[in-house]
CSV table of C-alpha atoms in Angstrom, one decimal:
chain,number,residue,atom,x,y,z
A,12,UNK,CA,99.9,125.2,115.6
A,13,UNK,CA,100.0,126.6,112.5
A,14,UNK,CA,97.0,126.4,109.7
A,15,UNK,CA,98.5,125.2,106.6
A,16,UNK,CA,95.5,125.1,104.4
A,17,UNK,CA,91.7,125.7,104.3
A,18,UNK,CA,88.8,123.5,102.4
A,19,UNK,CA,85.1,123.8,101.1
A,20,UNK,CA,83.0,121.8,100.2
A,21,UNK,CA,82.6,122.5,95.9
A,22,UNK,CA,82.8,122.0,92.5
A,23,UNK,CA,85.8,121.2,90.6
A,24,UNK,CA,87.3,124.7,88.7
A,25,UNK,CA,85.9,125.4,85.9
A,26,UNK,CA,82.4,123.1,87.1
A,27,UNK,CA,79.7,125.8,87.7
A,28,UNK,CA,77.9,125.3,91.2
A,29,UNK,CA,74.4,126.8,88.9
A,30,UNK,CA,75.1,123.3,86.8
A,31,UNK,CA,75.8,120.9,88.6
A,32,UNK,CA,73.2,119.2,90.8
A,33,UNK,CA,73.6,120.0,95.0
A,34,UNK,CA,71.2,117.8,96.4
A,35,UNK,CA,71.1,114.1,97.7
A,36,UNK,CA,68.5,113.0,96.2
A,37,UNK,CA,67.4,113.1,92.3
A,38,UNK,CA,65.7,110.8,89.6
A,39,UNK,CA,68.9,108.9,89.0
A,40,UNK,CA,72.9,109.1,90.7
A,41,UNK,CA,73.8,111.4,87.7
A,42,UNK,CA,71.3,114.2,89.5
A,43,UNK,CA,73.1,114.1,92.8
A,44,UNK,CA,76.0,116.3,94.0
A,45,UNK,CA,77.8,113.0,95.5
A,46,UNK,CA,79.3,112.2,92.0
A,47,UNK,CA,80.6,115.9,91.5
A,48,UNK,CA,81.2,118.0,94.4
A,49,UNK,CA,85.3,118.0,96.2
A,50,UNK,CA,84.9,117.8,99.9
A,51,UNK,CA,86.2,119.6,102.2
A,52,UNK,CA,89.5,117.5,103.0
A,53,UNK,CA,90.1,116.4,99.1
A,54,UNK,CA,90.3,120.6,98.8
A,55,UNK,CA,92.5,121.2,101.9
A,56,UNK,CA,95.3,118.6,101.0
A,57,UNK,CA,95.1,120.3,97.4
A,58,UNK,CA,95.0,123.8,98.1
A,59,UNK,CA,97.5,123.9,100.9
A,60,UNK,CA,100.7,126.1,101.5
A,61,UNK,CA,103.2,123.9,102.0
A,62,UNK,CA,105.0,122.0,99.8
A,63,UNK,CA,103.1,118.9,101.9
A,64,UNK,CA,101.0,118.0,104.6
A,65,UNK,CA,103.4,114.8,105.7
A,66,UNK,CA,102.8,114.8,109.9
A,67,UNK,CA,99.9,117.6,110.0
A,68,UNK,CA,97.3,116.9,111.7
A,69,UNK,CA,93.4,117.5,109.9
A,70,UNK,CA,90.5,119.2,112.0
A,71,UNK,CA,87.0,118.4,110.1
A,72,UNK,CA,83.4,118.4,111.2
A,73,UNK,CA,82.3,115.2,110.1
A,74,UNK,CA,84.1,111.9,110.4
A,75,UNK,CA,85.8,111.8,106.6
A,76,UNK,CA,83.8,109.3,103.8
A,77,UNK,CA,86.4,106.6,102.5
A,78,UNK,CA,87.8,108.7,99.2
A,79,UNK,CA,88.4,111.7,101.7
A,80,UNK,CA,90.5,109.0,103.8
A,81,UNK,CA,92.4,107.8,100.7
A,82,UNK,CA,93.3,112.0,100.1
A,83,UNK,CA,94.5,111.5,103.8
A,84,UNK,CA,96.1,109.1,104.2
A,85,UNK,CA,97.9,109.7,100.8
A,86,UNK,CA,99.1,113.0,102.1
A,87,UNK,CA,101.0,112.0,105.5
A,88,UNK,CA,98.5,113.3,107.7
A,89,UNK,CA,98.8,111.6,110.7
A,90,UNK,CA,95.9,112.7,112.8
A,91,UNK,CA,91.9,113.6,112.1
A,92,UNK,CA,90.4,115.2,114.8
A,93,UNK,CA,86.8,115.4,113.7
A,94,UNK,CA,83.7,117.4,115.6
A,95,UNK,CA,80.8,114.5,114.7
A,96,UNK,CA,80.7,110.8,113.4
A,97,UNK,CA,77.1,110.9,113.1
A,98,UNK,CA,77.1,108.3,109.6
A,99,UNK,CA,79.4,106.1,111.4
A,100,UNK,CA,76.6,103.2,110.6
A,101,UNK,CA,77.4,103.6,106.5
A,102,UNK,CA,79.9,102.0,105.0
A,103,UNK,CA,81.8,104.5,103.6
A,104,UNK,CA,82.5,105.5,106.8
A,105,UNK,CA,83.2,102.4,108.1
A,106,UNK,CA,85.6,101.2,105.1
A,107,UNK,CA,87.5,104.9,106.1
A,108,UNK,CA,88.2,103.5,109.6
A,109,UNK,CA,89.5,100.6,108.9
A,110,UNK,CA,91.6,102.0,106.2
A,111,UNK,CA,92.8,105.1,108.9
A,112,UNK,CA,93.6,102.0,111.4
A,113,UNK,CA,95.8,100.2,108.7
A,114,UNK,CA,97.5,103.2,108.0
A,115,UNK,CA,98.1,104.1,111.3
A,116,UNK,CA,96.1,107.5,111.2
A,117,UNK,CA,95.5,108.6,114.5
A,118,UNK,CA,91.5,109.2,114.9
A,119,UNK,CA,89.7,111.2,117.6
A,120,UNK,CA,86.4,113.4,118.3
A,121,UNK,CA,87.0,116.6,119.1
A,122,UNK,CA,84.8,117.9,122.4
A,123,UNK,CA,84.0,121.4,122.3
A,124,UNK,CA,84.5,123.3,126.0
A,125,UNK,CA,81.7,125.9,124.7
A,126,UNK,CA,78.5,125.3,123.0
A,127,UNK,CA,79.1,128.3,120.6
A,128,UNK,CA,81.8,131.2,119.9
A,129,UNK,CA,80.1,134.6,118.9
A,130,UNK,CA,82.1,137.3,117.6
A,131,UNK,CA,80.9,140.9,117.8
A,132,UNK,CA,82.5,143.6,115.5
A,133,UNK,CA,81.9,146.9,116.2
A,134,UNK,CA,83.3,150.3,114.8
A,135,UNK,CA,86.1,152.5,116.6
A,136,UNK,CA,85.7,155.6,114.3
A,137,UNK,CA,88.8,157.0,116.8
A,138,UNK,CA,91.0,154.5,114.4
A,139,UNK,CA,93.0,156.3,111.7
A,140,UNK,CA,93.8,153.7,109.4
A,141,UNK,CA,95.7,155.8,107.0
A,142,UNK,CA,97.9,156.6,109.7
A,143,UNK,CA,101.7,155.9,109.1
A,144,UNK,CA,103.6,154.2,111.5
């Protein structure tokens, strides 16, 4: 396996995250991120390095909304592995299912082994970093 790109959830370039709205909720759809902010997937397929993503396979932590399936699908991924479906009752998510199953875009939830991974970094000031080798 081999990671072939990376994604974040933000605003387009040159869209400034201190002018742009980041909440759900606001006194009308134009004060809500939904309308502005790239998900995570749109930003993996886009940023990648590779030439293309055709046959990869896409590890996310929620089930992808339906314009995050159309990026997919798009790109030749084959598989999403995701961590959680929990807005599987919205229609967003359900219109990205059925689009996934028509494109024949393998789908599956990824059970974790471990409830967390911690990572401790410590100093080894016996390490000469300048060192040539």
């Amino acid at each position: 396996m081999k990671i072939v790109g990376v994604g974040y959830n933000g605003m387009p370039a040159g869209c400034s995250d201190d002018e742009f709205p980041w909440g759900k909720e606001g006194s009308s759809a134009l004060d809500e991120k939904s309308l502005y902010v790239c998900h995570a997937e749109m930003n993996a397929i886009i940023n990648k390095n590779l030439a293309d993503v055709k046959d990869c396979s896409i590890y996310v932590s929620l089930f992808p909304c339906n314009e995050c399936a159309k990026f997919i699908i798009q790109s030749g991924i084959t598989e999403v592995v995701y961590l959680s479906d929990k807005y599987s009752h919205k229609p967003k998510y359900m219109a990205s299912k059925r689009m996934f199953l028509a494109a024949g875009i393998k789908c599956r939830q990824f059970i974790p082994k471990r409830e967390k991974i911690e990572i401790e970094f410590t100093t080894n000031n016996n390490i000469n970093c300048n060192k040539t080798l």
